Amino acid sequence: MSNYKINTKCVQGGYTPGNGEPRQIPIVQSTTFKYATSEDMGKLFDLEASGYFYTRLQNPTNDHVAAKICDMEGGTAAMLTSSGQAANFYAVFNIANCGDHVVASSTIYGGTYNLFHVTMRKMGIDFTFVSPDCTEEELNAAFKPNTKAVFGETIANPALTVLDIEKFAKAAHAHGVPLIVDNTFATPVNCRPFEWGCDIVTHSTTKYMDGHGAGVGGCIVDSGRFDWMAHKEKFPGLCTPDDSYHGITYAEKFGLAGAFITKCTAQLMRDFGSIQSPQNAFLLNLGLESLHVRMPRHCENALAVASYLKAHPKISFVTFPGLEGDKYYDLAQKYMPDGTCGVVSFGFKGGRTAAETFMKHLKLAAIETHVADARTCTLHPASATHRQMNDQELVAAGITPDLVRFSCGIEDAADLIADIEQALTHV
């Protein structure tokens, strides 16, 4: 499918049925798989043969869907996880361990920030958070001898900052480490970070990829371009023998194309088991089949809403990278010329109280701990996803107490604006 356009990949990537086989991806709802001999099974455990032995590690349904997302992103290998959080954790923990360090953008999603700043720090991994707007000098100053990766989001949730992928990739590669980019909001329909120097992409497939609030999930895609062996002293997990798999050295046995995902599956999925259920993978694939049709409508609706709010006297600011005049408009045009996402963030001249009053009176838009769905939903991050942050951390993450995240669905834009308009009359 590599020569087809992204629209075709959304529909037909990852699975080609043979003669008389199911047209739709089969749901392999089985925990285990039968083999004729112990020798056959042993080859799987030694990573000497491909196949399935336990769904905690891999499942055929999941692999078909992962292959589709891999094709859409232009990668060489991919794996599904139980959530976007699991995808980000696995992607970092696959190469950074106790005593290591990671550089991350400060405006990343609050849940990811907590994962890094709190939980993974308890595991002995240190993080330095830098502004996505930092200079090259400031970015390079954040690196340490034990830095193992750089992490950012294509479009940050909910700050809607746009990552300068080339700048961050240049710095990462100058220090011999990969750039990991969470591409959830843009999706590969609007941005393919590998084309700009990124090495590993993650997704919360729960969002636009699923698109219907049906199944939680995540995905990791490897570009297959980062040369682990060229920096083998930094990545012993990939470049030295793994005693838990009979001395296999992943970077040697599976090469650039497969080392990262094979290790992530064979080690982390084996030990943590954050697998996506085959049923959820099936639902995800249904969402992917219409992703290329939905994303333009999400973007159109968001632009209409952002334009309306920009002119409203009760609104103090509007952030939407697809809106001309936005701080990140030029970067968005560079990396996402065909559209950004369907999320608009805005604040109120009346402060937090005004934001809370507005939220109470919305009728069509639902207050949900969710985003990037076919149905319009909204959230007050300071009260929800970023509730654990203090005021200083909120500001660093691009969040103010009065900020509302408004995720435009694929309804009629006129109806969305009418709902906003009537709610604003109560402010």
Tab-separated table of C-alpha atoms in Angstrom:
chain	number	residue	atom	x	y	z
A	1	MET	CA	0.000	0.000	0.000
A	2	SER	CA	3.027	2.301	0.230
A	3	ASN	CA	2.347	3.894	-3.161
A	4	TYR	CA	-1.284	4.723	-2.450
A	5	LYS	CA	-2.606	8.048	-1.166
A	6	ILE	CA	-3.515	8.468	2.503
A	7	ASN	CA	-7.257	8.260	1.723
A	8	THR	CA	-6.845	4.812	0.216
A	9	LYS	CA	-4.614	3.659	3.059
A	10	CYS	CA	-7.295	4.668	5.585
A	11	VAL	CA	-9.774	2.390	3.861
A	12	GLN	CA	-7.716	-0.565	2.695
A	13	GLY	CA	-4.347	-0.513	4.465
A	14	GLY	CA	-3.125	-3.270	6.780
A	15	TYR	CA	-5.247	-6.162	5.518
A	16	THR	CA	-5.694	-7.819	2.138
A	17	PRO	CA	-8.028	-10.831	2.175
A	18	GLY	CA	-7.195	-13.872	0.112
A	19	ASN	CA	-9.587	-15.825	-2.056
A	20	GLY	CA	-12.730	-16.649	-0.081
A	21	GLU	CA	-11.470	-14.918	3.089
A	22	PRO	CA	-13.449	-12.306	5.092
A	23	ARG	CA	-13.553	-8.859	3.486
A	24	GLN	CA	-13.531	-7.187	6.900
A	25	ILE	CA	-10.678	-7.736	9.347
A	26	PRO	CA	-11.599	-10.804	11.449
A	27	ILE	CA	-11.877	-10.413	15.206
A	28	VAL	CA	-9.579	-13.079	16.647
A	29	GLN	CA	-11.161	-13.156	20.101
A	30	SER	CA	-8.818	-15.742	21.562
A	31	THR	CA	-6.280	-15.551	24.336
A	32	THR	CA	-4.219	-18.462	23.071
A	33	PHE	CA	-3.115	-20.240	19.910
A	34	LYS	CA	-2.569	-23.966	19.268
A	35	TYR	CA	0.642	-25.523	17.966
A	36	ALA	CA	1.490	-29.092	16.921
A	37	THR	CA	4.775	-29.436	18.824
A	38	SER	CA	6.670	-27.863	21.693
A	39	GLU	CA	9.467	-27.167	19.232
A	40	ASP	CA	7.161	-24.980	17.159
A	41	MET	CA	6.147	-23.070	20.277
A	42	GLY	CA	9.760	-22.783	21.399
A	43	LYS	CA	10.752	-21.018	18.182
A	44	LEU	CA	8.206	-18.293	18.954
A	45	PHE	CA	9.559	-17.783	22.466
A	46	ASP	CA	13.088	-17.563	21.043
A	47	LEU	CA	11.941	-14.983	18.458
A	48	GLU	CA	13.175	-17.338	15.770
A	49	ALA	CA	9.772	-17.599	14.077
A	50	SER	CA	6.835	-15.253	13.588
A	51	GLY	CA	3.412	-16.144	14.910
A	52	TYR	CA	1.121	-15.880	17.897
A	53	PHE	CA	1.114	-17.702	21.201
A	54	TYR	CA	-0.632	-15.371	23.665
A	55	THR	CA	-2.767	-12.298	23.047
A	56	ARG	CA	-1.087	-10.435	25.918
A	57	LEU	CA	1.796	-9.912	23.516
A	58	GLN	CA	0.283	-9.925	20.045
A	59	ASN	CA	-2.965	-10.716	18.267
A	60	PRO	CA	-3.719	-10.987	14.520
A	61	THR	CA	-6.574	-8.461	14.633
A	62	ASN	CA	-4.366	-5.935	16.406
A	63	ASP	CA	-1.495	-6.496	14.018
A	64	HIS	CA	-3.668	-5.842	10.951
A	65	VAL	CA	-4.802	-2.514	12.417
A	66	ALA	CA	-1.297	-1.598	13.578
A	67	ALA	CA	-0.062	-2.318	10.054
A	68	LYS	CA	-2.650	0.098	8.656
A	69	ILE	CA	-1.572	2.908	10.996
A	70	CYS	CA	2.064	2.114	10.222
A	71	ASP	CA	1.343	2.451	6.503
A	72	MET	CA	-0.534	5.707	7.054
A	73	GLU	CA	2.391	7.203	8.985
A	74	GLY	CA	5.018	5.847	6.586
A	75	GLY	CA	6.751	3.723	9.229
A	76	THR	CA	8.322	0.274	9.212
A	77	ALA	CA	6.734	-1.338	12.289
A	78	ALA	CA	3.920	-0.587	14.729
A	79	MET	CA	2.065	-1.987	17.714
A	80	LEU	CA	-1.255	-1.267	19.404
A	81	THR	CA	-1.519	-0.590	23.130
A	82	SER	CA	-4.417	-0.401	25.555
A	83	SER	CA	-4.379	3.421	25.646
A	84	GLY	CA	-2.495	6.490	24.486
A	85	GLN	CA	-0.956	6.710	27.951
A	86	ALA	CA	0.409	3.190	27.561
A	87	ALA	CA	1.780	4.081	24.118
A	88	ASN	CA	3.677	7.090	25.458
A	89	PHE	CA	4.947	5.160	28.475
A	90	TYR	CA	6.154	2.246	26.365
A	91	ALA	CA	7.744	4.497	23.734
A	92	VAL	CA	9.862	6.279	26.348
A	93	PHE	CA	10.506	3.362	28.718
A	94	ASN	CA	11.652	1.198	25.822
A	95	ILE	CA	14.854	3.279	25.655
A	96	ALA	CA	15.023	5.247	28.935
A	97	ASN	CA	15.526	3.442	32.237
A	98	CYS	CA	16.441	4.228	35.829
A	99	GLY	CA	19.188	6.861	35.859
A	100	ASP	CA	18.339	8.216	32.405
A	101	HIS	CA	16.973	11.576	31.283
A	102	VAL	CA	14.434	12.797	28.720
A	103	VAL	CA	13.750	16.242	27.261
A	104	ALA	CA	10.046	17.015	26.747
A	105	SER	CA	7.917	19.907	25.597
A	106	SER	CA	6.233	21.618	28.547
A	107	THR	CA	2.850	21.989	26.835
A	108	ILE	CA	2.084	18.285	26.469
A	109	TYR	CA	-1.232	16.808	27.618
A	110	GLY	CA	-1.697	16.931	31.395
A	111	GLY	CA	-1.971	13.170	31.744
A	112	THR	CA	1.308	12.680	29.897
A	113	TYR	CA	2.930	15.431	31.969
A	114	ASN	CA	1.904	13.639	35.169
A	115	LEU	CA	3.145	10.323	33.774
A	116	PHE	CA	6.560	11.867	33.138
A	117	HIS	CA	6.833	14.350	35.993
A	118	VAL	CA	5.471	12.135	38.766
A	119	THR	CA	5.228	8.418	37.982
A	120	MET	CA	8.261	7.904	35.761
A	121	ARG	CA	10.360	10.061	38.053
A	122	LYS	CA	9.564	7.526	40.785
A	123	MET	CA	11.090	4.965	38.441
A	124	GLY	CA	14.331	6.958	38.387
A	125	ILE	CA	13.897	8.676	35.010
A	126	ASP	CA	14.476	12.433	35.047
A	127	PHE	CA	12.703	14.891	32.755
A	128	THR	CA	13.509	18.430	31.683
A	129	PHE	CA	10.535	20.350	30.287
A	130	VAL	CA	11.223	23.061	27.723
A	131	SER	CA	8.927	25.539	26.033
A	132	PRO	CA	7.997	24.505	22.492
A	133	ASP	CA	8.939	28.088	21.595
A	134	CYS	CA	12.452	27.792	23.029
A	135	THR	CA	15.422	28.837	20.946
A	136	GLU	CA	17.815	26.262	19.546
A	137	GLU	CA	20.320	27.336	22.193
A	138	GLU	CA	17.807	26.842	25.012
A	139	LEU	CA	16.779	23.472	23.619
A	140	ASN	CA	20.347	22.212	23.317
A	141	ALA	CA	21.096	23.407	26.853
A	142	ALA	CA	18.409	21.013	28.173
A	143	PHE	CA	20.355	17.914	27.120
A	144	LYS	CA	22.503	15.918	29.523
A	145	PRO	CA	25.011	13.109	28.955
A	146	ASN	CA	22.322	10.610	30.027
A	147	THR	CA	19.540	12.026	27.806
A	148	LYS	CA	17.874	9.210	25.844
A	149	ALA	CA	14.980	10.850	23.968
A	150	VAL	CA	13.077	14.028	23.139
A	151	PHE	CA	9.273	14.087	23.358
A	152	GLY	CA	6.616	16.469	22.050
A	153	GLU	CA	3.110	16.669	20.579
A	154	THR	CA	2.391	17.761	17.008
A	155	ILE	CA	-0.478	19.871	18.364
A	156	ALA	CA	-0.489	20.061	22.144
A	157	ASN	CA	-3.615	19.170	24.096
A	158	PRO	CA	-5.210	21.569	25.071
A	159	ALA	CA	-2.699	24.430	24.670
A	160	LEU	CA	-2.754	23.902	20.863
A	161	THR	CA	0.890	24.856	20.501
A	162	VAL	CA	2.453	23.488	17.317
A	163	LEU	CA	5.762	21.663	17.665
A	164	ASP	CA	8.543	22.788	15.354
A	165	ILE	CA	9.345	19.202	14.440
A	166	GLU	CA	12.424	19.994	12.385
A	167	LYS	CA	13.957	22.103	15.185
A	168	PHE	CA	13.374	19.427	17.809
A	169	ALA	CA	14.541	16.631	15.494
A	170	LYS	CA	17.734	18.515	14.669
A	171	ALA	CA	18.556	18.959	18.359
A	172	ALA	CA	17.704	15.340	19.205
A	173	HIS	CA	19.885	13.958	16.427
A	174	ALA	CA	22.763	16.291	17.285
A	175	HIS	CA	22.799	14.633	20.697
A	176	GLY	CA	22.402	11.110	19.331
A	177	VAL	CA	18.839	10.448	20.523
A	178	PRO	CA	15.456	9.945	18.791
A	179	LEU	CA	12.552	12.380	18.631
A	180	ILE	CA	9.229	10.905	19.774
A	181	VAL	CA	6.120	12.801	18.637
A	182	ASP	CA	2.548	12.234	19.784
A	183	ASN	CA	0.560	12.818	16.588
A	184	THR	CA	-2.907	12.289	18.094
A	185	PHE	CA	-4.490	15.647	17.235
A	186	ALA	CA	-3.157	16.053	13.698
A	187	THR	CA	-3.412	12.361	12.718
A	188	PRO	CA	-1.426	11.156	9.679
A	189	VAL	CA	-4.178	12.619	7.497
A	190	ASN	CA	-2.930	16.120	8.319
A	191	CYS	CA	0.688	15.547	9.391
A	192	ARG	CA	3.264	12.798	8.999
A	193	PRO	CA	6.058	13.661	11.436
A	194	PHE	CA	8.478	11.145	9.909
A	195	GLU	CA	8.676	13.374	6.845
A	196	TRP	CA	10.094	16.143	9.063
A	197	GLY	CA	12.733	14.139	10.924
A	198	CYS	CA	10.765	12.501	13.733
A	199	ASP	CA	11.818	8.953	14.626
A	200	ILE	CA	8.927	7.459	16.610
A	201	VAL	CA	5.237	8.431	16.538
A	202	THR	CA	2.614	7.686	19.174
A	203	HIS	CA	-1.167	8.019	19.120
A	204	SER	CA	-4.081	7.918	21.442
A	205	THR	CA	-6.278	6.023	18.994
A	206	THR	CA	-9.173	6.789	21.355
A	207	LYS	CA	-9.413	10.198	19.704
A	208	TYR	CA	-9.858	10.982	15.998
A	209	MET	CA	-8.709	7.568	14.799
A	210	ASP	CA	-11.564	5.818	16.607
A	211	GLY	CA	-13.651	8.957	16.326
A	212	HIS	CA	-16.806	7.624	17.923
A	213	GLY	CA	-15.996	7.226	21.611
A	214	ALA	CA	-16.227	3.456	21.250
A	215	GLY	CA	-12.851	2.105	22.361
A	216	VAL	CA	-9.807	3.242	24.306
A	217	GLY	CA	-6.486	2.498	22.647
A	218	GLY	CA	-3.025	3.632	21.622
A	219	CYS	CA	-0.391	2.981	18.980
A	220	ILE	CA	3.377	3.272	18.551
A	221	VAL	CA	4.956	3.546	15.088
A	222	ASP	CA	8.669	3.355	14.333
A	223	SER	CA	10.120	5.183	11.335
A	224	GLY	CA	12.894	2.591	11.060
A	225	ARG	CA	15.394	5.381	10.449
A	226	PHE	CA	17.141	5.932	13.754
A	227	ASP	CA	20.487	4.122	13.835
A	228	TRP	CA	20.585	2.590	17.312
A	229	MET	CA	23.939	0.883	16.764
A	230	ALA	CA	25.567	4.195	15.856
A	231	HIS	CA	24.802	5.266	19.443
A	232	LYS	CA	24.936	1.841	21.074
A	233	GLU	CA	26.455	3.145	24.292
A	234	LYS	CA	23.253	5.113	24.871
A	235	PHE	CA	20.857	2.260	24.125
A	236	PRO	CA	22.115	-0.953	25.730
A	237	GLY	CA	18.587	-2.400	25.781
A	238	LEU	CA	18.555	-2.457	21.998
A	239	CYS	CA	22.258	-2.884	21.304
A	240	THR	CA	23.428	-5.491	23.844
A	241	PRO	CA	22.205	-9.074	24.398
A	242	ASP	CA	18.856	-9.535	26.145
A	243	ASP	CA	19.251	-12.375	28.643
A	244	SER	CA	15.473	-12.796	28.884
A	245	TYR	CA	15.447	-13.790	25.183
A	246	HIS	CA	18.527	-16.016	25.040
A	247	GLY	CA	21.001	-13.270	24.293
A	248	ILE	CA	19.267	-11.666	21.312
A	249	THR	CA	20.548	-8.206	20.381
A	250	TYR	CA	17.508	-6.506	18.887
A	251	ALA	CA	19.323	-3.915	16.776
A	252	GLU	CA	21.434	-6.622	15.165
A	253	LYS	CA	18.775	-9.290	14.665
A	254	PHE	CA	15.888	-7.058	13.557
A	255	GLY	CA	17.724	-4.048	12.110
A	256	LEU	CA	16.560	-0.462	11.955
A	257	ALA	CA	13.151	-1.461	10.641
A	258	GLY	CA	12.115	-3.783	13.448
A	259	ALA	CA	14.340	-3.461	16.513
A	260	PHE	CA	12.363	-0.855	18.474
A	261	ILE	CA	8.902	-2.396	18.092
A	262	THR	CA	10.171	-5.969	18.560
A	263	LYS	CA	11.813	-5.054	21.865
A	264	CYS	CA	8.759	-3.063	22.928
A	265	THR	CA	6.527	-6.058	22.246
A	266	ALA	CA	8.819	-8.835	23.463
A	267	GLN	CA	9.816	-7.070	26.682
A	268	LEU	CA	7.341	-4.388	27.705
A	269	MET	CA	4.116	-5.905	26.409
A	270	ARG	CA	5.212	-9.257	27.816
A	271	ASP	CA	5.830	-7.765	31.261
A	272	PHE	CA	3.172	-5.026	31.515
A	273	GLY	CA	0.477	-6.493	29.261
A	274	SER	CA	-1.163	-3.235	28.169
A	275	ILE	CA	-2.626	-4.860	25.068
A	276	GLN	CA	-5.550	-3.427	23.126
A	277	SER	CA	-8.448	-5.867	23.005
A	278	PRO	CA	-9.148	-7.385	19.569
A	279	GLN	CA	-12.712	-6.041	19.775
A	280	ASN	CA	-11.427	-2.506	20.315
A	281	ALA	CA	-8.946	-2.938	17.470
A	282	PHE	CA	-11.829	-3.944	15.199
A	283	LEU	CA	-13.795	-0.829	16.209
A	284	LEU	CA	-10.686	1.288	15.703
A	285	ASN	CA	-10.347	-0.016	12.163
A	286	LEU	CA	-13.919	1.029	11.409
A	287	GLY	CA	-13.022	4.520	12.573
A	288	LEU	CA	-9.862	4.596	10.491
A	289	GLU	CA	-11.847	3.809	7.355
A	290	SER	CA	-13.559	7.209	7.555
A	291	LEU	CA	-10.753	9.243	9.147
A	292	HIS	CA	-9.826	10.962	5.879
A	293	VAL	CA	-13.455	12.017	5.417
A	294	ARG	CA	-14.000	13.235	8.981
A	295	MET	CA	-10.832	15.250	9.536
A	296	PRO	CA	-11.596	17.966	6.960
A	297	ARG	CA	-15.043	18.506	8.536
A	298	HIS	CA	-13.538	18.702	12.033
A	299	CYS	CA	-11.090	21.342	10.778
A	300	GLU	CA	-13.750	23.317	8.893
A	301	ASN	CA	-16.018	23.426	11.932
A	302	ALA	CA	-13.173	24.462	14.217
A	303	LEU	CA	-12.193	27.305	11.911
A	304	ALA	CA	-15.794	28.535	11.810
A	305	VAL	CA	-16.093	28.395	15.610
A	306	ALA	CA	-12.711	30.047	16.148
A	307	SER	CA	-13.572	32.860	13.740
A	308	TYR	CA	-16.874	33.473	15.542
A	309	LEU	CA	-15.282	33.508	18.998
A	310	LYS	CA	-12.433	35.768	17.891
A	311	ALA	CA	-14.932	38.555	17.228
A	312	HIS	CA	-17.016	38.067	20.390
A	313	PRO	CA	-16.716	40.803	23.057
A	314	LYS	CA	-16.911	38.378	26.002
A	315	ILE	CA	-13.971	36.274	24.818
A	316	SER	CA	-10.465	37.284	25.916
A	317	PHE	CA	-8.471	35.019	23.617
A	318	VAL	CA	-8.866	32.277	21.033
A	319	THR	CA	-6.220	29.693	20.233
A	320	PHE	CA	-6.536	27.678	17.058
A	321	PRO	CA	-3.484	27.077	14.845
A	322	GLY	CA	-5.640	26.970	11.731
A	323	LEU	CA	-6.842	30.552	12.297
A	324	GLU	CA	-4.887	33.242	10.464
A	325	GLY	CA	-3.194	35.474	12.997
A	326	ASP	CA	-2.769	32.682	15.545
A	327	LYS	CA	0.704	32.494	17.083
A	328	TYR	CA	1.259	29.079	15.515
A	329	TYR	CA	-0.454	29.709	12.195
A	330	ASP	CA	2.784	29.835	10.184
A	331	LEU	CA	4.140	26.637	11.750
A	332	ALA	CA	0.783	24.970	11.147
A	333	GLN	CA	0.898	25.980	7.497
A	334	LYS	CA	4.364	24.463	7.229
A	335	TYR	CA	3.593	21.117	8.840
A	336	MET	CA	-0.181	20.862	8.286
A	337	PRO	CA	-1.153	22.866	5.196
A	338	ASP	CA	-4.325	20.831	4.638
A	339	GLY	CA	-5.710	21.340	8.153
A	340	THR	CA	-4.770	21.016	11.803
A	341	CYS	CA	-7.453	19.579	14.096
A	342	GLY	CA	-10.973	20.248	15.336
A	343	VAL	CA	-10.086	21.607	18.771
A	344	VAL	CA	-10.368	25.274	19.745
A	345	SER	CA	-9.211	26.687	23.086
A	346	PHE	CA	-10.483	30.033	24.346
A	347	GLY	CA	-10.785	32.142	27.485
A	348	PHE	CA	-13.225	34.615	29.011
A	349	LYS	CA	-12.888	38.237	30.061
A	350	GLY	CA	-14.949	37.251	33.086
A	351	GLY	CA	-12.335	34.706	34.165
A	352	ARG	CA	-12.927	31.258	35.607
A	353	THR	CA	-16.472	32.024	36.796
A	354	ALA	CA	-17.500	33.060	33.304
A	355	ALA	CA	-15.994	29.885	31.866
A	356	GLU	CA	-17.895	27.707	34.330
A	357	THR	CA	-21.168	29.560	33.643
A	358	PHE	CA	-20.692	29.129	29.894
A	359	MET	CA	-20.101	25.396	30.284
A	360	LYS	CA	-23.282	24.917	32.327
A	361	HIS	CA	-25.483	26.365	29.602
A	362	LEU	CA	-24.229	24.458	26.585
A	363	LYS	CA	-26.884	22.162	25.103
A	364	LEU	CA	-25.386	20.527	22.016
A	365	ALA	CA	-21.780	20.341	23.211
A	366	ALA	CA	-21.379	17.832	26.031
A	367	ILE	CA	-19.007	18.250	28.975
A	368	GLU	CA	-16.782	15.187	28.755
A	369	THR	CA	-13.294	14.003	29.657
A	370	HIS	CA	-12.884	13.326	25.985
A	371	VAL	CA	-11.787	15.108	22.859
A	372	ALA	CA	-11.522	14.587	19.113
A	373	ASP	CA	-14.829	12.789	18.660
A	374	ALA	CA	-17.517	12.862	15.958
A	375	ARG	CA	-19.755	14.527	18.566
A	376	THR	CA	-18.821	17.949	19.885
A	377	CYS	CA	-17.526	17.877	23.441
A	378	THR	CA	-15.957	20.402	25.768
A	379	LEU	CA	-13.901	20.543	28.943
A	380	HIS	CA	-12.534	22.969	31.523
A	381	PRO	CA	-8.968	21.559	31.818
A	382	ALA	CA	-8.053	23.338	35.068
A	383	SER	CA	-10.918	21.482	36.757
A	384	ALA	CA	-10.304	18.138	35.065
A	385	THR	CA	-7.342	16.826	33.052
A	386	HIS	CA	-4.899	19.383	34.500
A	387	ARG	CA	-6.399	19.502	37.984
A	388	GLN	CA	-3.213	18.167	39.604
A	389	MET	CA	-1.110	21.067	38.350
A	390	ASN	CA	-0.405	24.186	40.379
A	391	ASP	CA	-0.803	27.640	38.808
A	392	GLN	CA	2.839	27.818	37.748
A	393	GLU	CA	2.681	24.410	36.085
A	394	LEU	CA	-0.606	25.344	34.395
A	395	VAL	CA	0.965	28.435	32.869
A	396	ALA	CA	3.970	26.396	31.664
A	397	ALA	CA	1.528	23.980	30.039
A	398	GLY	CA	-0.282	26.831	28.311
A	399	ILE	CA	-3.355	26.547	30.515
A	400	THR	CA	-5.166	29.413	32.237
A	401	PRO	CA	-7.980	29.044	34.816
A	402	ASP	CA	-10.506	30.437	32.327
A	403	LEU	CA	-9.492	28.248	29.387
A	404	VAL	CA	-12.170	26.091	27.762
A	405	ARG	CA	-11.264	23.314	25.337
A	406	PHE	CA	-13.947	22.991	22.673
A	407	SER	CA	-13.669	19.929	20.444
A	408	CYS	CA	-15.738	20.469	17.308
A	409	GLY	CA	-17.419	17.339	16.009
A	410	ILE	CA	-18.759	16.779	12.517
A	411	GLU	CA	-22.193	18.315	13.078
A	412	ASP	CA	-23.304	21.419	11.180
A	413	ALA	CA	-21.094	24.388	12.062
A	414	ALA	CA	-24.101	26.713	12.231
A	415	ASP	CA	-25.631	24.598	14.991
A	416	LEU	CA	-22.384	24.580	16.967
A	417	ILE	CA	-22.121	28.365	16.760
A	418	ALA	CA	-25.766	28.770	17.753
A	419	ASP	CA	-25.165	26.645	20.844
A	420	ILE	CA	-22.130	28.720	21.787
A	421	GLU	CA	-24.060	31.921	21.166
A	422	GLN	CA	-26.951	31.006	23.475
A	423	ALA	CA	-24.559	29.849	26.212
A	424	LEU	CA	-22.673	33.141	26.005
A	425	THR	CA	-25.868	35.087	26.707
A	426	HIS	CA	-25.727	33.718	30.277
A	427	VAL	CA	-22.166	34.991	30.840
